[in-house]
Coordinates of C-alpha atoms and ligand atoms in Angstrom, one line a residue:
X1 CA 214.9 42.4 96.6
X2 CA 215.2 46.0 95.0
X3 CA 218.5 47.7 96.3
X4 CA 216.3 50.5 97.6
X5 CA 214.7 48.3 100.1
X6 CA 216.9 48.2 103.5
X7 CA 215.8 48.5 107.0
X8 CA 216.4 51.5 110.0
X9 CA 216.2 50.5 113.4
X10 CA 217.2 47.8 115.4
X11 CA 215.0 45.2 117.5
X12 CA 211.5 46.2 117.9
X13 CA 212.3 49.4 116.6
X14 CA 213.5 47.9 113.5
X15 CA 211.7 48.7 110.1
X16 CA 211.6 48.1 106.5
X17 CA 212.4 51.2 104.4
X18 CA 212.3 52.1 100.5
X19 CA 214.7 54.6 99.6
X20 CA 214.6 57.1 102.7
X21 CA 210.5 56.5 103.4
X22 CA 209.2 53.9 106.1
X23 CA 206.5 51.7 104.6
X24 CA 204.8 52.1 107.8
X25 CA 204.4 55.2 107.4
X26 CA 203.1 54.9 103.7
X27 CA 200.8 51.9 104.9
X28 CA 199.3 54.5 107.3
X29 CA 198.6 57.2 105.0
X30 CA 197.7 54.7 101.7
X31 CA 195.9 52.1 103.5
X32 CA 196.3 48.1 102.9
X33 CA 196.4 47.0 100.2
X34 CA 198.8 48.9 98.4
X35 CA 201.6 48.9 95.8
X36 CA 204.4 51.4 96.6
X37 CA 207.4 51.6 93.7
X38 CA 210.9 53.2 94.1
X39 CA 211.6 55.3 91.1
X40 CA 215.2 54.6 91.9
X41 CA 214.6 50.9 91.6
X42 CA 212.8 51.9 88.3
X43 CA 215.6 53.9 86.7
X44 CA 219.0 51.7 87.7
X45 CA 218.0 48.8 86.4
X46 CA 217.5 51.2 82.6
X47 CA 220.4 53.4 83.1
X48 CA 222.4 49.6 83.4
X49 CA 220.9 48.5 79.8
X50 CA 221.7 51.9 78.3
X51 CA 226.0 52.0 79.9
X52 CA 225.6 48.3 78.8
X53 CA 224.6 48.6 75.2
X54 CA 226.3 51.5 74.5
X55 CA 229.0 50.1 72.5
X56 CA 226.4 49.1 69.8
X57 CA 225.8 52.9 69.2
X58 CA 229.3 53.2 67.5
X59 CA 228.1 49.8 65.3
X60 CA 224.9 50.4 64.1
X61 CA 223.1 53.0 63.0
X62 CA 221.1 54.9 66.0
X63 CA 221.3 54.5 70.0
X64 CA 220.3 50.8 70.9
X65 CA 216.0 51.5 72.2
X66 CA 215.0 50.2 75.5
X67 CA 211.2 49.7 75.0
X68 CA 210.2 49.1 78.4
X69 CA 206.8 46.8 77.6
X70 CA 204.3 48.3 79.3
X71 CA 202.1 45.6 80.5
X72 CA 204.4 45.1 83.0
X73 CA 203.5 47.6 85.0
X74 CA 201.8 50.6 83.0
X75 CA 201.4 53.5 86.0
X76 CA 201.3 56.6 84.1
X77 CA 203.8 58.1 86.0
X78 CA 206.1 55.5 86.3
X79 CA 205.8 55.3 82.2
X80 CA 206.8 59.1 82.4
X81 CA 209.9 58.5 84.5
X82 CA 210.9 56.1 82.2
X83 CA 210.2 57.5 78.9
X84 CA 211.9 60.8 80.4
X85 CA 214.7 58.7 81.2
X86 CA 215.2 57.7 77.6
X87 CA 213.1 54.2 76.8
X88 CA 210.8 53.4 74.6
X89 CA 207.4 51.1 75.0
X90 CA 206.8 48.0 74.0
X91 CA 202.6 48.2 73.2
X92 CA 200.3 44.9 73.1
X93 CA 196.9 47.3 73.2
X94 CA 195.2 50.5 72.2
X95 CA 195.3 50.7 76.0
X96 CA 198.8 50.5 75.9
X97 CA 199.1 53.1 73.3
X98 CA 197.2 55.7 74.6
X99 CA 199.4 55.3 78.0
X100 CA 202.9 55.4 76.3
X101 CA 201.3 58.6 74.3
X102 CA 199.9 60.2 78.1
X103 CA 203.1 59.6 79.1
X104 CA 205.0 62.0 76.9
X105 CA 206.5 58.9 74.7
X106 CA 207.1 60.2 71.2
X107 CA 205.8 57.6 68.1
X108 CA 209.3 56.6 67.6
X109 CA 210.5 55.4 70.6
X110 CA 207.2 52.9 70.5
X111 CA 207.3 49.0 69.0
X112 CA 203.6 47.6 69.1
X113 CA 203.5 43.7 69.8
X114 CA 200.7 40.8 69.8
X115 CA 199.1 38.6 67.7
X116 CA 195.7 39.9 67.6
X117 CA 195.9 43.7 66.7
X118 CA 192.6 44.9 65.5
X119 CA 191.5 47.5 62.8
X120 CA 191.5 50.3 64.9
X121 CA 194.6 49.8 67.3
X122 CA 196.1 49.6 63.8
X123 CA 195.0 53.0 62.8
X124 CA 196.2 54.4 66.2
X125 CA 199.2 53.3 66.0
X126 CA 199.6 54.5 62.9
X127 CA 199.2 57.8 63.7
X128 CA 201.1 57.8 66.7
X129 CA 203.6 57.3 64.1
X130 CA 205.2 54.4 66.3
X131 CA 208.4 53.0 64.8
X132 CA 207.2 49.1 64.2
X133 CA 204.3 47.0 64.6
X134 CA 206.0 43.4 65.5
X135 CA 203.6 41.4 63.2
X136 CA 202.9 38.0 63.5
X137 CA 201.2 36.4 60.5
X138 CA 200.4 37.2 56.8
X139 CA 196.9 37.4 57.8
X140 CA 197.6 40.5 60.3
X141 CA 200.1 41.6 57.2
X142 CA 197.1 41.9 55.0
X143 CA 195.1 43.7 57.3
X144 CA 197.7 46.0 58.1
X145 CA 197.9 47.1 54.1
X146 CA 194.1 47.9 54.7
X147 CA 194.5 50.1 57.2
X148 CA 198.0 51.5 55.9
X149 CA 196.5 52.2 52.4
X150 CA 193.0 53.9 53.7
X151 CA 195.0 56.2 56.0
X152 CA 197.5 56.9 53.2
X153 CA 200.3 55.8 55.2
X154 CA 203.3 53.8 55.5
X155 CA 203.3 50.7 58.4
X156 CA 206.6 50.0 59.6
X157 CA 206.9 46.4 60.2
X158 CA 209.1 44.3 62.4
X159 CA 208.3 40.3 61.4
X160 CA 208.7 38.5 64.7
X161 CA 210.8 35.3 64.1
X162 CA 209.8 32.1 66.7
X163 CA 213.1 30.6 67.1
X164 CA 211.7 27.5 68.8
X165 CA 213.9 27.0 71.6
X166 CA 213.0 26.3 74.8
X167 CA 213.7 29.2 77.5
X168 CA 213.2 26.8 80.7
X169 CA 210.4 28.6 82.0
X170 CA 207.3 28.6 83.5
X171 CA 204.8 27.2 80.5
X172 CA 202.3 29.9 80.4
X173 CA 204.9 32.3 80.1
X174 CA 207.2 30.9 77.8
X175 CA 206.4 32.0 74.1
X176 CA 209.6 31.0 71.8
X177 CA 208.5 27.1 71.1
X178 CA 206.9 26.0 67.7
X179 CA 203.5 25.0 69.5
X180 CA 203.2 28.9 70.8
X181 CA 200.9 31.2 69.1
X182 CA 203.9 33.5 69.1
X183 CA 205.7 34.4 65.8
X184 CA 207.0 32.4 62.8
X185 CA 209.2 29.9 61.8
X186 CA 212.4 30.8 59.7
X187 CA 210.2 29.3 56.3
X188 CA 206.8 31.2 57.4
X189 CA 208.7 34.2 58.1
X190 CA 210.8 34.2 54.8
X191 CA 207.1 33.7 53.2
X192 CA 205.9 36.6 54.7
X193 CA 208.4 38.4 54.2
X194 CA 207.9 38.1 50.5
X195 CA 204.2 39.2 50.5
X196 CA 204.9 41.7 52.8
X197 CA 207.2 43.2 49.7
X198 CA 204.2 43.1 47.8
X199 CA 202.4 45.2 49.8
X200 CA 202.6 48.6 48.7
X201 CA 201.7 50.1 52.2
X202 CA 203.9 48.2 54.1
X203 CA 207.9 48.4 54.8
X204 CA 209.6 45.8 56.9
X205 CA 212.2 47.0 58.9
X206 CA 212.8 45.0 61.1
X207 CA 212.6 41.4 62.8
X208 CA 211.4 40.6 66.5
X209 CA 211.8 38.4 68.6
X210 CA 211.2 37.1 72.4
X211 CA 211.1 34.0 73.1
X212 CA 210.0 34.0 77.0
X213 CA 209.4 35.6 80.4
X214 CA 211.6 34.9 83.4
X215 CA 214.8 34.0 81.7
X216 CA 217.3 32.3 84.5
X217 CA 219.5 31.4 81.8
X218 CA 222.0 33.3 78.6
X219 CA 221.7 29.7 76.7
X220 CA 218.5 30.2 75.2
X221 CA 219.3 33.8 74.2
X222 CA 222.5 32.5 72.7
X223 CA 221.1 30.2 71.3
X224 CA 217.8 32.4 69.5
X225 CA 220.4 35.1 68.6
X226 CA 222.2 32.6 66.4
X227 CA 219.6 31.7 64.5
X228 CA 218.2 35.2 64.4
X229 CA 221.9 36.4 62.8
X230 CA 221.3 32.9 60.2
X231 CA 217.8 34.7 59.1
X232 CA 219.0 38.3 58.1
X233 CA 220.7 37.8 55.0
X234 CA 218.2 35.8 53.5
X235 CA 215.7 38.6 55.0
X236 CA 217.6 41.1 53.4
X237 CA 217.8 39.3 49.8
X238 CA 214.2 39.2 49.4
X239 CA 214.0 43.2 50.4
X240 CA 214.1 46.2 47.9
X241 CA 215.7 48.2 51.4
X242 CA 217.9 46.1 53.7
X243 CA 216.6 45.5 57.8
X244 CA 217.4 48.6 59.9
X245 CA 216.8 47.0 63.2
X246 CA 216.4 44.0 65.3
X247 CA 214.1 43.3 68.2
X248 CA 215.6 41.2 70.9
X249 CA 212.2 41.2 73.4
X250 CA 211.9 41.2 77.0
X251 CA 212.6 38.5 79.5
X252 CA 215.6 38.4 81.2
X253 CA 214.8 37.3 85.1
X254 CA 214.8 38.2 88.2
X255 CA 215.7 36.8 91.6
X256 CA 212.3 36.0 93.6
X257 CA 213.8 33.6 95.1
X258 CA 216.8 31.4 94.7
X259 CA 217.2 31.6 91.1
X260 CA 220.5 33.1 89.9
X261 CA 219.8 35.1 86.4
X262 CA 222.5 36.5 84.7
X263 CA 223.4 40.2 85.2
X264 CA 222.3 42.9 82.7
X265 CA 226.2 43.6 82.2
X266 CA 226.8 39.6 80.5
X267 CA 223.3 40.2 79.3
X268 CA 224.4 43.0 77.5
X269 CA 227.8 42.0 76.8
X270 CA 225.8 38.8 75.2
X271 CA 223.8 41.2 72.8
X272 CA 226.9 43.5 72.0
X273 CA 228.8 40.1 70.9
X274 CA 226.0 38.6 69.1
X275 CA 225.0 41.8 67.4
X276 CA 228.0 44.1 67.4
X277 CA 229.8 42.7 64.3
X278 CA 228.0 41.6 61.4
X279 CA 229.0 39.9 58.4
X280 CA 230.6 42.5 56.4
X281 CA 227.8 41.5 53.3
X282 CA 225.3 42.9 56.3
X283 CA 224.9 46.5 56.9
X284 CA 224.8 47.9 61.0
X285 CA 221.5 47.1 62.1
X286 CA 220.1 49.1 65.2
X287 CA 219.4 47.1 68.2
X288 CA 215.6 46.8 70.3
X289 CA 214.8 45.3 73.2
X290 CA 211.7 44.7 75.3
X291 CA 212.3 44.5 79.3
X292 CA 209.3 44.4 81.5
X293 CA 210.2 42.3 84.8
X294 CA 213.9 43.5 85.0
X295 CA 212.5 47.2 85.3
X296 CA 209.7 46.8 87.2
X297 CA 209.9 43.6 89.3
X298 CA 212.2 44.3 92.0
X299 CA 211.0 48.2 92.3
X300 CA 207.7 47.2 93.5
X301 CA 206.2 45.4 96.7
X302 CA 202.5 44.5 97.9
X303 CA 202.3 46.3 101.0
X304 CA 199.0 43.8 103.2
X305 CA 198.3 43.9 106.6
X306 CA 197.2 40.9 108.7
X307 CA 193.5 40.6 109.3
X308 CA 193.5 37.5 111.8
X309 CA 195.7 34.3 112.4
X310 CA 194.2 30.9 112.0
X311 CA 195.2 27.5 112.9
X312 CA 194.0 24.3 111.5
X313 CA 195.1 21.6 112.6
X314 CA 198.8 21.6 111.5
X315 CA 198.7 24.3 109.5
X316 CA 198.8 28.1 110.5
X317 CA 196.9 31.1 108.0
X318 CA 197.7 34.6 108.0
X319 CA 194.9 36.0 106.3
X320 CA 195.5 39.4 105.1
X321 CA 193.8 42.1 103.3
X322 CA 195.7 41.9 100.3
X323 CA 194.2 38.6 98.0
X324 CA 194.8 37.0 94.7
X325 CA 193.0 39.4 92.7
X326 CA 195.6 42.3 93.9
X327 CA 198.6 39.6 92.8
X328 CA 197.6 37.0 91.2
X329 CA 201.2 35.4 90.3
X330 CA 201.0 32.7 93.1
X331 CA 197.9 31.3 92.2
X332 CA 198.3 31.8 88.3
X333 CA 201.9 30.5 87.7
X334 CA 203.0 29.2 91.7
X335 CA 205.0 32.2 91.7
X336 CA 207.0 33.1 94.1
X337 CA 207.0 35.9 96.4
X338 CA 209.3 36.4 99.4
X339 CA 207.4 37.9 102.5
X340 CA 209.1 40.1 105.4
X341 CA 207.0 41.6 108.0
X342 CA 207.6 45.6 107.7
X343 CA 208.2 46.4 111.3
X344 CA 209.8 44.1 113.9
X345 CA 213.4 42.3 115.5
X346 CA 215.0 40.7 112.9
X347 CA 215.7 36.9 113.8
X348 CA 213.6 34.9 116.2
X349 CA 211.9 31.6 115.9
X350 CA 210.3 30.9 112.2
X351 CA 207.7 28.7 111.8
X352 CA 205.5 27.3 108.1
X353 CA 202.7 29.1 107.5
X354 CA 200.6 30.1 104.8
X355 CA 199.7 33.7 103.6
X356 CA 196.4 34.1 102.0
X357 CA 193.3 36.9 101.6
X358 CA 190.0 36.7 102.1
X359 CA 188.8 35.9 98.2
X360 CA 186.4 32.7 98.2
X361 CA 188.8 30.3 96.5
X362 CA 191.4 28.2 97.5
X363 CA 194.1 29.2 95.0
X364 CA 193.9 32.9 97.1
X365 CA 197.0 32.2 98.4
X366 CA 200.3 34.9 98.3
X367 CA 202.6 32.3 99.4
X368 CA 202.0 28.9 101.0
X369 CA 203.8 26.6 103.3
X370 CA 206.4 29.4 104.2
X371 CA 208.7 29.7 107.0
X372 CA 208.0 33.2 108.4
X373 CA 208.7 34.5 112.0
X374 CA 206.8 32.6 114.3
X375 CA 205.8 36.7 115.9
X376 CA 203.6 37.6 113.1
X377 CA 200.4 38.7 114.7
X378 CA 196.8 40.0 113.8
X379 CA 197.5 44.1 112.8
X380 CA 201.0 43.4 111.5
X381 CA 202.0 44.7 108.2
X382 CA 203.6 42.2 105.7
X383 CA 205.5 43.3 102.2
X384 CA 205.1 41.3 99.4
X385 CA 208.5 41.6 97.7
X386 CA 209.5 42.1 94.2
X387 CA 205.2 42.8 93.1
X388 CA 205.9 45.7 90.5
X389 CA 206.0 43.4 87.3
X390 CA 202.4 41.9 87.0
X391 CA 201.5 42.9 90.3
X392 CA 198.8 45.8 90.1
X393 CA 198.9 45.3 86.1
X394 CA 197.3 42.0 86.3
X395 CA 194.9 42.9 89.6
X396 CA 191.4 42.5 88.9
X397 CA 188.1 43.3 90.8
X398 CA 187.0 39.6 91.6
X399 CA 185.0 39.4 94.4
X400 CA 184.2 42.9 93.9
X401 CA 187.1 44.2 95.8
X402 CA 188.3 47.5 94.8
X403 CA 191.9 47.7 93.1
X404 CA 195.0 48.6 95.8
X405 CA 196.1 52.2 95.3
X406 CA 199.9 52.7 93.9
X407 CA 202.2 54.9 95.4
X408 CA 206.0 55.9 94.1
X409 CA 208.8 56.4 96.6
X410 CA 211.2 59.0 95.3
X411 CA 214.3 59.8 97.9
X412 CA 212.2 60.7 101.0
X413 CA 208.7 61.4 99.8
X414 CA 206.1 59.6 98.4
X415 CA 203.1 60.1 96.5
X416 CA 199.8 58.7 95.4
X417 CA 200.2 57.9 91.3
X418 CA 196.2 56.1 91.6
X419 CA 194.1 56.0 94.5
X420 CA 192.9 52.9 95.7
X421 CA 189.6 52.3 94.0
X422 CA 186.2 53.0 95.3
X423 CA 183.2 51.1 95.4
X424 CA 181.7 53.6 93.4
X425 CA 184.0 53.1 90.9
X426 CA 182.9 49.4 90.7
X427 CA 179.2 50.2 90.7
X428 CA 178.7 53.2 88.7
X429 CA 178.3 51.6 85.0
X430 CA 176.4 49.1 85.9
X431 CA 174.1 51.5 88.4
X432 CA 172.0 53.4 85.5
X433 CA 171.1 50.3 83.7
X434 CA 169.8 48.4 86.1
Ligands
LLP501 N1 208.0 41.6 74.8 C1 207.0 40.8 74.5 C2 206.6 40.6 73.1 C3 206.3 40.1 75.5 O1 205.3 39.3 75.3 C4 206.8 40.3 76.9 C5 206.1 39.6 78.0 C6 207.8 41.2 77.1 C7 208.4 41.8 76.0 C8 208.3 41.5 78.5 O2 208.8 40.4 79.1 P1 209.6 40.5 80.5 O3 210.9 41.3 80.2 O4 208.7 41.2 81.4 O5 209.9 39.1 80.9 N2 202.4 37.7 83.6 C9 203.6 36.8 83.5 C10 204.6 37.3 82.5 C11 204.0 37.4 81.1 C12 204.9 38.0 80.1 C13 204.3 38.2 78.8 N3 205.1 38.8 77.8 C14 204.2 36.8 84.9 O6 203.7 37.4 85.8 O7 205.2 36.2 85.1

């Protein structure tokens, strides 16, 4: 739960608030479904990475980049918090791109990631002038040269290295094992390396890496960082210019629930050790990394309100308004959510229930078999907590529900950052064709 979530009041009168703002309040202005964000909760969690790899700045050359990655949770305006705050992006998309650049993000700060990069996210990249594209095969190597020689330019590339250690995560979200799609093995990369130093059009500056999502554990980061320190002087003999930076990735977790993830301090204090001294044969290498969830997790809930109660047999529904296509996480990866009704006595009886929307399937489910206080009533307003990572960013318009509106807390006001979609909006390109 975001540190800018607390409540005011006691007893009935008691309420859930987000910096200084009652969600009631927002609920009542937004509507349900809706995603509100505290820019506070957005910022700390940054302005930790920056205090805690600061000492790298005095080791290698330049300020160590937070690239927040942007699939995350890609709000405009929250990407112009951050990026005014001092990060980077990490880019999988032209769609990507073309936020970090609304958002006031300049070229350099950006690292563009992914396996399939086409022709033209190439060329905008390029001139973006974005400091790396984290490439993933020779063959996207050869098609970067294309593109790099027609537009007369220079790619800067950052090989992504696929340790293959297991992070002890969820499957579909853990990307640093051999049978991933993600990166290359130390004998692929040293390959690639080499034909990359044949291509006249491209420069390789760097090497990537991130080897999952939802980290709960330093081992496999400890673990991937030594074998990432074991690749760079053979990277560096093959090159006509040594490395200049490393790419660390995203990943480090979050508590949703029980889990105990390490803090940013001994993550950082991790990266500084690993990364601050090099072998003196190496020269300083600037340091990169890639948090989505850490930022934007905890900063964000899915504000739904209670449509009716139902019970079946044993088992008691809430059904709200807010479904799987708004967060899809539950049903996708049995993530978990914790749910606390917004207004209302703390304490009180609890009783299992499940928490689901009105979408026509029966993985529509925001959390199930969940104690929750017995109370909870038709017209009450639930929060969805720790919904800004992949919350709204991963929300689609099955069932042809319009998207939730989002809505950024900052101290004691709040404002609308996209409006809740219309059905207009979901019928107007398909209306003249038909
Ligand atoms: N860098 C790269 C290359 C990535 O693929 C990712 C996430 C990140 C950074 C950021 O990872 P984070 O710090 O947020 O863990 N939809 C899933 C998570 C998918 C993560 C994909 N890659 C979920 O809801 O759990």
């Amino acid at each position: 739960m975001a540190r800018t979530l607390g409540h005011t009041g006691t007893g009935p009168a008691r309420e859930l608030v987000m910096e200084s703002v009652r969600l009631s309040e927002v609920a009542r202005s937004a509507g349900t479904p809706c995603y509100v964000y505290s820019a506070e909760a957005l910022l700390s969690p940054l302005r930790e990475l920056q205090k805690g790899l600061a000492p790298l700045e005095s080791t290698g050359p330049g300020a160590p980049l937070i690239c927040f990655a942007v699939k995350s949770c890609p709000n405009l305006s929250i990407l112009k918090l951050l990026a005014a705050a001092g990060a980077g992006m990490d880019l999988v998309s032209g769609g990507e791109l073309a936020r970090a650049i609304a958002a006031g993000t300049p070229g350099e700060r950006m690292v563009f990631s992914g396996v399939g990069k086409t022709a033209d996210e190439m060329r905008a990249a390029l001139s973006a002038g974005i400091l790396a594209f984290n490439a993933e095969s020779e063959s996207e190597l050869d098609a970067l040269e294309k593109v790099a020689a027609a537009e007369n330019r220079i790619a800067r590339v950052s090989l992504r290295f696929n340790p293959d250690v297991d992070a002890g995560t969820h499957p579909y979200i853990a990307t640093g094992l051999k049978r991933n799609k993600f990166g290359l093995s130390k004998k692929e990369l040293l390959r690639a390396v080499e034909r990359a130093v044949s291509l006249p059009h491209i420069r390789v500056a760097g090497i990537s890496m991130h080897i999952g999502s939802q980290l709960v554990s330093l081992a496999p980061m400890r673990e991937a960082y030594a074998s990432l320190r074991a690749l760079l002087a053979p990277v560096n003999s093959r090159l006509k210019a040594p490395l200049e930076f490393i790419d660390l990735g995203g990943g480090l977790g979050i508590r949703y629930r029980n889990e105990k993830p390490p803090s940013i301090a001994d993550y950082c204090k991790l990266v500084v050790k690993s990364f601050g001294k090099l072998p003196k044969d190496l020269p300083p290498l600037r340091i990169l990394i890639e948090p989505g969830r850490l930022i934007s997790g905890p900063a964000g809930v899915l504000l739904t309100r209670v449509l009716y109660t139902k019970e079946q047999g044993k088992r008691r529904f809430l059904i709200c308004d807010g479904a799987m296509n708004d967060l899809i996480r539950p049903a996708l990866y049995e993530g978990f959510h914790e749910i606390v009704p917004v207004t209302g006595p703390a304490g009180g009886a609890r009783s299992k229930m499940d928490v689901v929307g009105p979408v026509c399937e029966s993985a529509d489910f925001l959390a199930q078999d969940r104690m929750l206080p017995t109370r909870i009533q038709e017209g009450d307003l639930l929060a969805v907590l720790d919904a800004g990572a992949y919350g709204f960013s991963m929300a689609s318009n099955y069932n042809s529900r319009p998207r939730p509106p989002e809505i950024l807390i900052e101290k004691d006001r709040f404002r609308v950052i996209r409006p809740r979609e219309t059905l207009d909006d979901l019928l107007a390109r398909e209306r003249a064709l038909c």
